[in-house]
Each structure stands twice: as C-alpha cells, then as structure tokens.
Amino acid sequence: MAHLVEGSSIIDGTWQLPILVTDLNISRSVYVRGDLHIGGLMLQLVNECDTERDWSDHALWWPEKRRWLQHTRSTLDQNGITAETQLEFTPMHKDARIQLPDMQMIDARVDFSVNSFKATKKLCRDLGIRYSEELSLKRYIPPDDLRRGTSDADNLSGPVSMRPGEESIGPMTLRKATPIFASQSNLDHRRRGMSPALSQSGHIFNANEMGTLPRHGHTLPRGVSPSPGAYNDTMRRTPIMPSISFSEGLENEQFDDALVHSPRLAPTKDTPVFRPQNYIEKAAINRGWLDSSRSLMEQGIFEGDIVLLRFKFMNFFDLNPKYDPVRINQLYEQAKWSILLDEYDHTEEEATLFAALQLQATLQRDSPEPEDNNKDDVDILLDELEHNLDAAALNRRSDLTQIPELTDYLKYMKPKKLAAFKGFKRAFFSFRDLYLTYHQSSADTNSAPLGNFSLKGCEVSPDVSVNQQKYHIKLLVPTAEGMMDFILKCDSEIQYARWMAACRLASRGKTMADSSFQSEVESIKNLLKMQNANGSENGNNTSSRKANAVKLPNDFNVEEYISSKYVRRAKSKQSIQQRVSDAHGNVRQLTATEAKLQYIRAWQALPEHGIHYFIVRFRNARKAELVAVAINRLAKLNMDNGESLKTWRFSNMKKWHVNWEIRHLKIQFEDEDIEFKPLSADCKVVHEFIGGYIFLSMRSKEQSQTLNEELFHKLTGGWA
C-alpha cells in the first residue's frame, strides 16, 4: 500500500520514514513501503547508519504510542505507521540508578523493553533475592512533592497530578497519552553531581564493586540466545546464581557482603525522607509503584533515573537463613526504615524492643554465624525436606479424636456500648472451631450464652504493655449491624499467647487443629519475653536487669535506633540509652541473622503491618474516604483515626475489574458490589495490590515454586 503524503511520496510507492538513533544522536530517513516488516526496517536502518557495531540490543520505540515495536514480523501497515510517524531506534538495556531497600545506591543496566515484573525478577536474581514476586520497582518522588500531592485528596478536588507515564492508560481505552521520548536521558544530568539529594543519602558504589566483571566470551547456557540474552549482567557482573534454582549448592560466601550487611546510614534533618504525619500522607506512600505489566520506558522512566526497589507485598514465603541472607537483610532494613520514619504506628515499648534487636544485629555483624559441623550439606537438605513434608502432613491431619477447645475466665468490654464506662466484665469464655462463646460462669455452659460469634474475617490487633502487665486483644468483628468492637483482657502472658494465637488463626479461617497453632503461641511468647524490660517472666527481677545491661558503643546514636517521635518525648537521650541497654539483655544471645529475623517478626506483629492506604471516592459519594488493602481483605477506615468502619474479605470476592475510561475500580462481593475511584494513586496500583495478594495466597510448600507469571498478570492486569 502506497502512502500518498505530500512531499514524501515516490513513484514506486515508497515513502520516507525518519528515525532517530538515540545513542548516536543521528537521524536517518529510510525509504519504505507499507508491507515492509519491522525486522526489515531495522535492517535497512542499520545499513543506512554505516557504522560497525553490535546492534543486537536495539529496538524501535514509538514515542507517541508509548510502545516498543517488538513483533519483528508485523508490517508497518499492521502497526499503523505512516510517513508522519516519529520512531526512535534505541538500546533496550539502559543505565538506571537503583536504590535498594537498605538505601544503598547501585548503578544497574536494566532492560527497559520488558515489563517491570520481569525487570524486577532479573534484578532480584542478580542480587540473590528469592521470590521476586514479593518486590516491585517504584519511581522516585521527592518528599516535598509527595506531601504537596496529598493536599488534593485532602481538599477533595480530585486525583493527584501525575507525570507522563505514571498513570495507567489501560487496555481498550480512548484516553490519549502524552508522548514519551527515549532520546530524553537524565544520565549526564545525574553524573554531573546534579542528582536529587536522595542520591546522597545512601552508600553509592558501582555494581562492579560488588563482584567480578562478566566475561562475554563464555559459552551461554542452552536455551539462552546471545541477544538479548547476552545482556545477562544487569549489574555489570556475573549473576550470583547462574542456575535457575536458588536452593542448590548455595553458600553464604557467594553473596556480596555489602548486601548481607548494609553500610551504616544515620537519618538526619538533611536526609530527604518522607515522614507521614497522618493517614492521608500514609496513603501518599503508595503513589509511586510501577505497573507490573508495562515496561519502564512506557511508564516514563528515563535512562539515568532513580528507581526504588522495595518489598511491596507483605506476605513473605519461606525465609531461610541459608538461602536468603540478602533477602533477610534487605527486608530487615526496609522494616527498620519504616519504623524510624513512623510509617507504622508502634508503642514506646515496641520501639525499645526494635532498638535492642537492631543493636544486637549491629554488634554481631562481624561475628561468624554458628555452623553445625556434625552435618554435611546432604544431611541438612534432608532435614529441611523432612521438616517441609512434616509441615505439609500436619496441615492435612485427620487423626484428631476431638476438636481442640480453649476455655478460661477472661474479662471483656464492648467500647461502643453505653455500659463501657463501667469497665471490664468477667465471664467464662470458650473457643471452639472458629466461634467465641461466653457465659456468666462455667456452671452456665448448658444455658443460653451471653454472646456467640464467629471470628472468621475479623480483625485482630494486640494492645500490650508487658511492663504494665496489660494483655488486651482487640477484635473488630463483622456483623449484620456493622463492625463490632470487642476487647478481651487476659491475666498472664501464657493466657494471652494462647488466646491471641487462636484469634489470629480464626481470623484467617483456621482452627486450633491447624499445625501452625503451637508455633504461633511460641512466637507470641518469645515476643513478649523480649519486650519484658526486666528480662524475667514475672517482671520483678530488677537485679537481673542490671546484670544484663550492655555497655553501648561509643558512637551510639539514638536517632539511628529510635523513632524521632519518641526521641523528642524522652526526658534525655541518656534515659533512652538506658532503656535500650536494659532491653538488650533479653536478646544478647541472638546471632545477627536471628536478631534480624526477630525484628521482622516483631514488625509483622504490628497492627498496621501489611496495610496499604489509599484515598478514594466511592461512586455517588461527594466526600473522599480512606480505604486500606490488606493481605486478605479490603477495608473502609475513618480518615481521622484509622478506625475500621467496614471490611470486605477477599474470600467473599467474586470478581473485580477496572473501568479505564473513568478510572473506577469495581469489585463484586457475595453480598454487595462496591465501586470507587482512587485519588491518591493510580487505579492500577490499587488493583494490583488486590490481585497480587490473592496470587501470593496461592503459594504453598506442597506445590511447585516455579513462578507463574501468566497467572500473576491475569490477576493484576485490569481486564474485565
């Protein structure tokens, strides 16, 4: 087909197509026909350039359509390319500055032509991080811009303004996108020292400092083509694990020490970090997540830009110290920064525990991890296999002769009832299956109960102060009348641990017959023991506290260990140091890895862990509201205090999809349908959190751990 465009048509039906070669900064006009395929166009262009070089990593980019022309057999007519089209011939792999969860900066060479899910997978593989589906890439948004953007949601004037590529255009939409040019680069701008202040907040080093440079002359593995597979050096080095499996023949010394033990970085007033002050600002944290189904180039990420690598989904599978030293450290560092920056609400007692665990991890940094010299690698792997098989068998246990039951006298209170001013009441409680029942006394168990309700789908949060002997369990139970507040008051640590474990499992739809019940009880006991500042279970051994106190390092800086909120409240820094020293006595026996794992477990026990906030406007509503996406549910919250108003469980969800034209997310549950428009982030971000958590909930040790990318994109893609 001849394209008759004035000034460019030729008698034989060919026409001129201008193409910019970005890395050479030259433009070439190629005479083409509409039936020419993309591969032939690239071949003609390379011949026109008349430059001897390797072009195997180059591809055609269409700025106006924001897409790569990767189907080399398709023709220009099939793609809708005319003489007025502007194309760019550009490398698919480009330099980017990646900030890791521990705030370190690395110079990486990333594939800008594949979707960010694949780019994250490749980057994690080179870093030595398993289960890359738990992480994602995030654009860098300066803290001032994040805080300024929250005013739009606060004033209810509409969604925040987004730069080209930040918003998801979505499939089958008529919305017009702003062109994105591959020729735009921030690489030189960054290297001239004009990078944003964020680049100065972390330890900056080149990727080749982290390992040996790759040898390009080696034989590639079978199934890997030399192009673009030859670009196997994302970080300009040989990947840590060249094989497909992470769990075979891997030793700690093969990991980069800079990733296993992060360099010290103290937060200061000049450090450009974002400290959320309210729930609206907490919602702004989730604004920058990249769309997993689109490439970096399609989302307006340019060469030389800063991109953040973060754990996105708070559902961590199989944390193993043998295979995951980098993963554990990076997760620990992300948890540490979220505590120091007040992204998660926590008590002063919890802050002291976090500081003690961080101090122990720091002190044990250079100490070797203990090894079991009596077992070789085969025995260790056999033990792990036996443990996994036993856990799987326990989950299917059918040999129970009776249903486990908890019974005890507890105190309770319904805060929203008029009788709440009288305080707690005492009653006899029984916990069986997923149901909590209570009577006036144990003698009344055969009569009608005072109350009976299922805890499946409820929200469970701790309200504990070990030093004050306060052991409360706060329940938010969905009922026909709405959400009901219910508080259980336990008398001891042991009683609290058993009832808290039962409530947590019931909220997930599991009973005490589940194999994880006892381990949940022990985990809660260990956490309480570490929170005990006196270092003893009864809390009266003050002499033990003095004996266990550790001498803090001379360079100990409280701002590196305690949230600035509690530093300001303290009488003096010496009092904080004394509390940290006292709390350290309970964790001083832990190795560095054990201290990091305990830090992560304590972090996971926080009420806000795994909750992602968004400002939305429900359909036909005038006022913006706060919505939270959690691991297993969606909730509507009070924007002022975060109190849950209504909960929708993912297990009751039938389907959900995005209307890209009006940018609405519609979710159909068993009992009702909801529809809302996200204001604080793009609608694709909310959709991806929901689909991502459903995808991660399907993982099991009984199943193959091969990553199912197709299923992930089906659940997060946004198609109706």
PDB file of N, CA, C and O in Angstrom, residues 655-711:
ATOM      1  N   LYS A 655     -15.538 -11.151  41.599  1.00  0.00           N
ATOM      2  CA  LYS A 655     -14.709 -10.644  40.512  1.00  0.00           C
ATOM      3  C   LYS A 655     -14.447  -9.165  40.743  1.00  0.00           C
ATOM      4  O   LYS A 655     -15.132  -8.507  41.530  1.00  0.00           O
ATOM      5  N   TRP A 656     -13.466  -8.641  40.003  1.00  0.00           N
ATOM      6  CA  TRP A 656     -13.157  -7.218  40.084  1.00  0.00           C
ATOM      7  C   TRP A 656     -12.487  -6.803  38.778  1.00  0.00           C
ATOM      8  O   TRP A 656     -11.843  -7.611  38.119  1.00  0.00           O
ATOM      9  N   HIS A 657     -12.690  -5.562  38.392  1.00  0.00           N
ATOM     10  CA  HIS A 657     -12.071  -5.067  37.172  1.00  0.00           C
ATOM     11  C   HIS A 657     -11.998  -3.546  37.208  1.00  0.00           C
ATOM     12  O   HIS A 657     -12.581  -2.903  38.079  1.00  0.00           O
ATOM     13  N   VAL A 658     -11.277  -2.986  36.214  1.00  0.00           N
ATOM     14  CA  VAL A 658     -11.074  -1.540  36.136  1.00  0.00           C
ATOM     15  C   VAL A 658     -11.809  -0.993  34.925  1.00  0.00           C
ATOM     16  O   VAL A 658     -11.742  -1.563  33.829  1.00  0.00           O
ATOM     17  N   ASN A 659     -12.535   0.103  35.126  1.00  0.00           N
ATOM     18  CA  ASN A 659     -13.082   0.876  34.016  1.00  0.00           C
ATOM     19  C   ASN A 659     -12.063   1.964  33.703  1.00  0.00           C
ATOM     20  O   ASN A 659     -11.958   2.962  34.417  1.00  0.00           O
ATOM     21  N   TRP A 660     -11.287   1.760  32.624  1.00  0.00           N
ATOM     22  CA  TRP A 660     -10.167   2.643  32.352  1.00  0.00           C
ATOM     23  C   TRP A 660     -10.605   4.042  31.928  1.00  0.00           C
ATOM     24  O   TRP A 660      -9.855   5.009  32.107  1.00  0.00           O
ATOM     25  N   GLU A 661     -11.787   4.178  31.337  1.00  0.00           N
ATOM     26  CA  GLU A 661     -12.224   5.496  30.869  1.00  0.00           C
ATOM     27  C   GLU A 661     -12.476   6.453  32.031  1.00  0.00           C
ATOM     28  O   GLU A 661     -12.064   7.605  32.005  1.00  0.00           O
ATOM     29  N   ILE A 662     -13.155   5.962  33.055  1.00  0.00           N
ATOM     30  CA  ILE A 662     -13.451   6.821  34.213  1.00  0.00           C
ATOM     31  C   ILE A 662     -12.544   6.491  35.397  1.00  0.00           C
ATOM     32  O   ILE A 662     -12.682   7.082  36.467  1.00  0.00           O
ATOM     33  N   ARG A 663     -11.631   5.515  35.193  1.00  0.00           N
ATOM     34  CA  ARG A 663     -10.638   5.145  36.198  1.00  0.00           C
ATOM     35  C   ARG A 663     -11.294   4.706  37.497  1.00  0.00           C
ATOM     36  O   ARG A 663     -10.878   5.100  38.585  1.00  0.00           O
ATOM     37  N   HIS A 664     -12.316   3.885  37.379  1.00  0.00           N
ATOM     38  CA  HIS A 664     -13.016   3.342  38.537  1.00  0.00           C
ATOM     39  C   HIS A 664     -12.650   1.878  38.722  1.00  0.00           C
ATOM     40  O   HIS A 664     -12.466   1.144  37.744  1.00  0.00           O
ATOM     41  N   LEU A 665     -12.569   1.455  39.965  1.00  0.00           N
ATOM     42  CA  LEU A 665     -12.355   0.049  40.307  1.00  0.00           C
ATOM     43  C   LEU A 665     -13.670  -0.513  40.834  1.00  0.00           C
ATOM     44  O   LEU A 665     -14.232   0.021  41.790  1.00  0.00           O
ATOM     45  N   LYS A 666     -14.164  -1.563  40.193  1.00  0.00           N
ATOM     46  CA  LYS A 666     -15.431  -2.167  40.590  1.00  0.00           C
ATOM     47  C   LYS A 666     -15.167  -3.571  41.112  1.00  0.00           C
ATOM     48  O   LYS A 666     -14.523  -4.380  40.443  1.00  0.00           O
ATOM     49  N   ILE A 667     -15.676  -3.854  42.314  1.00  0.00           N
ATOM     50  CA  ILE A 667     -15.462  -5.154  42.958  1.00  0.00           C
ATOM     51  C   ILE A 667     -16.809  -5.739  43.344  1.00  0.00           C
ATOM     52  O   ILE A 667     -17.635  -5.065  43.973  1.00  0.00           O
ATOM     53  N   GLN A 668     -17.009  -6.986  42.973  1.00  0.00           N
ATOM     54  CA  GLN A 668     -18.265  -7.668  43.263  1.00  0.00           C
ATOM     55  C   GLN A 668     -18.025  -8.710  44.357  1.00  0.00           C
ATOM     56  O   GLN A 668     -17.260  -9.656  44.175  1.00  0.00           O
ATOM     57  N   PHE A 669     -18.706  -8.526  45.500  1.00  0.00           N
ATOM     58  CA  PHE A 669     -18.645  -9.484  46.596  1.00  0.00           C
ATOM     59  C   PHE A 669     -19.938 -10.298  46.628  1.00  0.00           C
ATOM     60  O   PHE A 669     -20.876 -10.032  45.869  1.00  0.00           O
ATOM     61  N   GLU A 670     -19.990 -11.273  47.529  1.00  0.00           N
ATOM     62  CA  GLU A 670     -21.167 -12.133  47.597  1.00  0.00           C
ATOM     63  C   GLU A 670     -22.410 -11.370  48.020  1.00  0.00           C
ATOM     64  O   GLU A 670     -23.519 -11.656  47.567  1.00  0.00           O
ATOM     65  N   ASP A 671     -22.237 -10.385  48.905  1.00  0.00           N
ATOM     66  CA  ASP A 671     -23.402  -9.690  49.451  1.00  0.00           C
ATOM     67  C   ASP A 671     -23.616  -8.290  48.875  1.00  0.00           C
ATOM     68  O   ASP A 671     -24.691  -7.716  49.033  1.00  0.00           O
ATOM     69  N   GLU A 672     -22.598  -7.711  48.241  1.00  0.00           N
ATOM     70  CA  GLU A 672     -22.756  -6.364  47.685  1.00  0.00           C
ATOM     71  C   GLU A 672     -21.662  -6.074  46.670  1.00  0.00           C
ATOM     72  O   GLU A 672     -20.649  -6.768  46.599  1.00  0.00           O
ATOM     73  N   ASP A 673     -21.884  -5.025  45.883  1.00  0.00           N
ATOM     74  CA  ASP A 673     -20.890  -4.536  44.930  1.00  0.00           C
ATOM     75  C   ASP A 673     -20.418  -3.161  45.389  1.00  0.00           C
ATOM     76  O   ASP A 673     -21.215  -2.358  45.898  1.00  0.00           O
ATOM     77  N   ILE A 674     -19.127  -2.894  45.224  1.00  0.00           N
ATOM     78  CA  ILE A 674     -18.606  -1.572  45.549  1.00  0.00           C
ATOM     79  C   ILE A 674     -17.851  -1.040  44.338  1.00  0.00           C
ATOM     80  O   ILE A 674     -17.288  -1.799  43.543  1.00  0.00           O
ATOM     81  N   GLU A 675     -17.828   0.268  44.201  1.00  0.00           N
ATOM     82  CA  GLU A 675     -17.131   0.911  43.094  1.00  0.00           C
ATOM     83  C   GLU A 675     -16.561   2.229  43.588  1.00  0.00           C
ATOM     84  O   GLU A 675     -17.243   3.021  44.236  1.00  0.00           O
ATOM     85  N   PHE A 676     -15.298   2.457  43.311  1.00  0.00           N
ATOM     86  CA  PHE A 676     -14.669   3.690  43.770  1.00  0.00           C
ATOM     87  C   PHE A 676     -13.564   4.104  42.801  1.00  0.00           C
ATOM     88  O   PHE A 676     -13.068   3.307  42.002  1.00  0.00           O
ATOM     89  N   LYS A 677     -13.190   5.382  42.916  1.00  0.00           N
ATOM     90  CA  LYS A 677     -12.118   5.950  42.105  1.00  0.00           C
ATOM     91  C   LYS A 677     -10.958   6.350  43.018  1.00  0.00           C
ATOM     92  O   LYS A 677     -11.120   7.212  43.885  1.00  0.00           O
ATOM     93  N   PRO A 678      -9.797   5.735  42.869  1.00  0.00           N
ATOM     94  CA  PRO A 678      -8.656   6.130  43.701  1.00  0.00           C
ATOM     95  C   PRO A 678      -8.208   7.559  43.369  1.00  0.00           C
ATOM     96  O   PRO A 678      -8.141   7.946  42.201  1.00  0.00           O
ATOM     97  N   LEU A 679      -7.912   8.324  44.404  1.00  0.00           N
ATOM     98  CA  LEU A 679      -7.473   9.709  44.236  1.00  0.00           C
ATOM     99  C   LEU A 679      -5.992   9.894  44.540  1.00  0.00           C
ATOM    100  O   LEU A 679      -5.329  10.733  43.937  1.00  0.00           O
ATOM    101  N   SER A 680      -5.468   9.126  45.506  1.00  0.00           N
ATOM    102  CA  SER A 680      -4.085   9.326  45.940  1.00  0.00           C
ATOM    103  C   SER A 680      -3.082   8.550  45.098  1.00  0.00           C
ATOM    104  O   SER A 680      -1.876   8.765  45.220  1.00  0.00           O
ATOM    105  N   ALA A 681      -3.544   7.620  44.263  1.00  0.00           N
ATOM    106  CA  ALA A 681      -2.672   6.834  43.389  1.00  0.00           C
ATOM    107  C   ALA A 681      -3.478   6.404  42.179  1.00  0.00           C
ATOM    108  O   ALA A 681      -4.708   6.535  42.156  1.00  0.00           O
ATOM    109  N   ASP A 682      -2.792   5.881  41.177  1.00  0.00           N
ATOM    110  CA  ASP A 682      -3.494   5.411  40.002  1.00  0.00           C
ATOM    111  C   ASP A 682      -4.329   4.179  40.337  1.00  0.00           C
ATOM    112  O   ASP A 682      -3.985   3.402  41.239  1.00  0.00           O
ATOM    113  N   CYS A 683      -5.430   4.001  39.608  1.00  0.00           N
ATOM    114  CA  CYS A 683      -6.331   2.883  39.888  1.00  0.00           C
ATOM    115  C   CYS A 683      -5.639   1.535  39.698  1.00  0.00           C
ATOM    116  O   CYS A 683      -5.980   0.554  40.363  1.00  0.00           O
ATOM    117  N   LYS A 684      -4.635   1.463  38.809  1.00  0.00           N
ATOM    118  CA  LYS A 684      -3.923   0.213  38.582  1.00  0.00           C
ATOM    119  C   LYS A 684      -3.135  -0.218  39.814  1.00  0.00           C
ATOM    120  O   LYS A 684      -2.935  -1.410  40.061  1.00  0.00           O
ATOM    121  N   VAL A 685      -2.673   0.741  40.623  1.00  0.00           N
ATOM    122  CA  VAL A 685      -1.921   0.412  41.827  1.00  0.00           C
ATOM    123  C   VAL A 685      -2.807  -0.344  42.812  1.00  0.00           C
ATOM    124  O   VAL A 685      -2.420  -1.384  43.364  1.00  0.00           O
ATOM    125  N   VAL A 686      -4.018   0.163  43.040  1.00  0.00           N
ATOM    126  CA  VAL A 686      -4.948  -0.500  43.963  1.00  0.00           C
ATOM    127  C   VAL A 686      -5.310  -1.879  43.427  1.00  0.00           C
ATOM    128  O   VAL A 686      -5.320  -2.874  44.166  1.00  0.00           O
ATOM    129  N   HIS A 687      -5.608  -1.941  42.144  1.00  0.00           N
ATOM    130  CA  HIS A 687      -5.982  -3.212  41.518  1.00  0.00           C
ATOM    131  C   HIS A 687      -4.865  -4.240  41.659  1.00  0.00           C
ATOM    132  O   HIS A 687      -5.112  -5.421  41.944  1.00  0.00           O
ATOM    133  N   GLU A 688      -3.631  -3.786  41.502  1.00  0.00           N
ATOM    134  CA  GLU A 688      -2.504  -4.716  41.566  1.00  0.00           C
ATOM    135  C   GLU A 688      -2.258  -5.220  42.979  1.00  0.00           C
ATOM    136  O   GLU A 688      -1.840  -6.363  43.169  1.00  0.00           O
ATOM    137  N   PHE A 689      -2.509  -4.394  43.982  1.00  0.00           N
ATOM    138  CA  PHE A 689      -2.378  -4.858  45.360  1.00  0.00           C
ATOM    139  C   PHE A 689      -3.384  -5.975  45.651  1.00  0.00           C
ATOM    140  O   PHE A 689      -3.041  -6.981  46.274  1.00  0.00           O
ATOM    141  N   ILE A 690      -4.617  -5.800  45.203  1.00  0.00           N
ATOM    142  CA  ILE A 690      -5.638  -6.823  45.443  1.00  0.00           C
ATOM    143  C   ILE A 690      -5.280  -8.120  44.735  1.00  0.00           C
ATOM    144  O   ILE A 690      -5.239  -9.202  45.346  1.00  0.00           O
ATOM    145  N   GLY A 691      -4.992  -8.031  43.439  1.00  0.00           N
ATOM    146  CA  GLY A 691      -4.649  -9.227  42.682  1.00  0.00           C
ATOM    147  C   GLY A 691      -3.351  -9.862  43.145  1.00  0.00           C
ATOM    148  O   GLY A 691      -3.221 -11.095  43.166  1.00  0.00           O
ATOM    149  N   GLY A 692      -2.382  -9.029  43.533  1.00  0.00           N
ATOM    150  CA  GLY A 692      -1.099  -9.551  43.992  1.00  0.00           C
ATOM    151  C   GLY A 692      -1.220 -10.352  45.264  1.00  0.00           C
ATOM    152  O   GLY A 692      -0.601 -11.418  45.406  1.00  0.00           O
ATOM    153  N   TYR A 693      -2.013  -9.866  46.222  1.00  0.00           N
ATOM    154  CA  TYR A 693      -2.186 -10.603  47.476  1.00  0.00           C
ATOM    155  C   TYR A 693      -2.946 -11.911  47.254  1.00  0.00           C
ATOM    156  O   TYR A 693      -2.670 -12.922  47.901  1.00  0.00           O
ATOM    157  N   ILE A 694      -3.902 -11.907  46.346  1.00  0.00           N
ATOM    158  CA  ILE A 694      -4.599 -13.153  46.021  1.00  0.00           C
ATOM    159  C   ILE A 694      -3.625 -14.140  45.384  1.00  0.00           C
ATOM    160  O   ILE A 694      -3.637 -15.339  45.700  1.00  0.00           O
ATOM    161  N   PHE A 695      -2.752 -13.651  44.515  1.00  0.00           N
ATOM    162  CA  PHE A 695      -1.753 -14.508  43.883  1.00  0.00           C
ATOM    163  C   PHE A 695      -0.805 -15.107  44.925  1.00  0.00           C
ATOM    164  O   PHE A 695      -0.524 -16.317  44.914  1.00  0.00           O
ATOM    165  N   LEU A 696      -0.321 -14.284  45.857  1.00  0.00           N
ATOM    166  CA  LEU A 696       0.624 -14.775  46.859  1.00  0.00           C
ATOM    167  C   LEU A 696      -0.022 -15.750  47.827  1.00  0.00           C
ATOM    168  O   LEU A 696       0.650 -16.624  48.388  1.00  0.00           O
ATOM    169  N   SER A 697      -1.329 -15.615  48.062  1.00  0.00           N
ATOM    170  CA  SER A 697      -2.012 -16.534  48.981  1.00  0.00           C
ATOM    171  C   SER A 697      -2.098 -17.944  48.412  1.00  0.00           C
ATOM    172  O   SER A 697      -2.385 -18.888  49.149  1.00  0.00           O
ATOM    173  N   MET A 698      -1.841 -18.098  47.124  1.00  0.00           N
ATOM    174  CA  MET A 698      -1.913 -19.425  46.495  1.00  0.00           C
ATOM    175  C   MET A 698      -0.622 -20.210  46.652  1.00  0.00           C
ATOM    176  O   MET A 698      -0.575 -21.402  46.316  1.00  0.00           O
ATOM    177  N   ARG A 699       0.432 -19.578  47.164  1.00  0.00           N
ATOM    178  CA  ARG A 699       1.704 -20.279  47.303  1.00  0.00           C
ATOM    179  C   ARG A 699       1.634 -21.297  48.430  1.00  0.00           C
ATOM    180  O   ARG A 699       1.017 -21.066  49.467  1.00  0.00           O
ATOM    181  N   SER A 700       2.288 -22.440  48.232  1.00  0.00           N
ATOM    182  CA  SER A 700       2.292 -23.489  49.240  1.00  0.00           C
ATOM    183  C   SER A 700       3.535 -24.330  49.055  1.00  0.00           C
ATOM    184  O   SER A 700       4.012 -24.532  47.930  1.00  0.00           O
ATOM    185  N   LYS A 701       4.076 -24.842  50.160  1.00  0.00           N
ATOM    186  CA  LYS A 701       5.252 -25.697  50.084  1.00  0.00           C
ATOM    187  C   LYS A 701       4.933 -27.035  49.426  1.00  0.00           C
ATOM    188  O   LYS A 701       5.844 -27.766  49.029  1.00  0.00           O
ATOM    189  N   GLU A 702       3.651 -27.368  49.350  1.00  0.00           N
ATOM    190  CA  GLU A 702       3.263 -28.619  48.711  1.00  0.00           C
ATOM    191  C   GLU A 702       3.272 -28.507  47.189  1.00  0.00           C
ATOM    192  O   GLU A 702       3.217 -29.501  46.491  1.00  0.00           O
ATOM    193  N   GLN A 703       3.323 -27.270  46.686  1.00  0.00           N
ATOM    194  CA  GLN A 703       3.238 -27.047  45.250  1.00  0.00           C
ATOM    195  C   GLN A 703       4.602 -26.645  44.686  1.00  0.00           C
ATOM    196  O   GLN A 703       5.517 -26.286  45.418  1.00  0.00           O
ATOM    197  N   SER A 704       4.714 -26.704  43.391  1.00  0.00           N
ATOM    198  CA  SER A 704       5.930 -26.261  42.721  1.00  0.00           C
ATOM    199  C   SER A 704       6.110 -24.765  42.935  1.00  0.00           C
ATOM    200  O   SER A 704       5.153 -23.995  42.903  1.00  0.00           O
ATOM    201  N   GLN A 705       7.367 -24.381  43.170  1.00  0.00           N
ATOM    202  CA  GLN A 705       7.651 -22.967  43.430  1.00  0.00           C
ATOM    203  C   GLN A 705       8.032 -22.202  42.164  1.00  0.00           C
ATOM    204  O   GLN A 705       8.567 -21.101  42.231  1.00  0.00           O
ATOM    205  N   THR A 706       7.767 -22.808  41.004  1.00  0.00           N
ATOM    206  CA  THR A 706       8.005 -22.099  39.751  1.00  0.00           C
ATOM    207  C   THR A 706       7.060 -20.911  39.648  1.00  0.00           C
ATOM    208  O   THR A 706       5.848 -21.053  39.838  1.00  0.00           O
ATOM    209  N   LEU A 707       7.608 -19.743  39.373  1.00  0.00           N
ATOM    210  CA  LEU A 707       6.804 -18.528  39.329  1.00  0.00           C
ATOM    211  C   LEU A 707       5.884 -18.545  38.109  1.00  0.00           C
ATOM    212  O   LEU A 707       6.340 -18.644  36.971  1.00  0.00           O
ATOM    213  N   ASN A 708       4.584 -18.433  38.360  1.00  0.00           N
ATOM    214  CA  ASN A 708       3.583 -18.431  37.295  1.00  0.00           C
ATOM    215  C   ASN A 708       3.286 -16.987  36.900  1.00  0.00           C
ATOM    216  O   ASN A 708       2.370 -16.350  37.437  1.00  0.00           O
ATOM    217  N   GLU A 709       4.074 -16.466  35.963  1.00  0.00           N
ATOM    218  CA  GLU A 709       3.920 -15.068  35.562  1.00  0.00           C
ATOM    219  C   GLU A 709       2.588 -14.822  34.869  1.00  0.00           C
ATOM    220  O   GLU A 709       1.971 -13.766  35.036  1.00  0.00           O
ATOM    221  N   GLU A 710       2.137 -15.792  34.096  1.00  0.00           N
ATOM    222  CA  GLU A 710       0.869 -15.629  33.376  1.00  0.00           C
ATOM    223  C   GLU A 710      -0.290 -15.448  34.351  1.00  0.00           C
ATOM    224  O   GLU A 710      -1.145 -14.573  34.166  1.00  0.00           O
ATOM    225  N   LEU A 711      -0.313 -16.249  35.423  1.00  0.00           N
ATOM    226  CA  LEU A 711      -1.378 -16.129  36.421  1.00  0.00           C
ATOM    227  C   LEU A 711      -1.287 -14.793  37.148  1.00  0.00           C
ATOM    228  O   LEU A 711      -2.318 -14.156  37.420  1.00  0.00           O
TER     229      LEU A 711
END
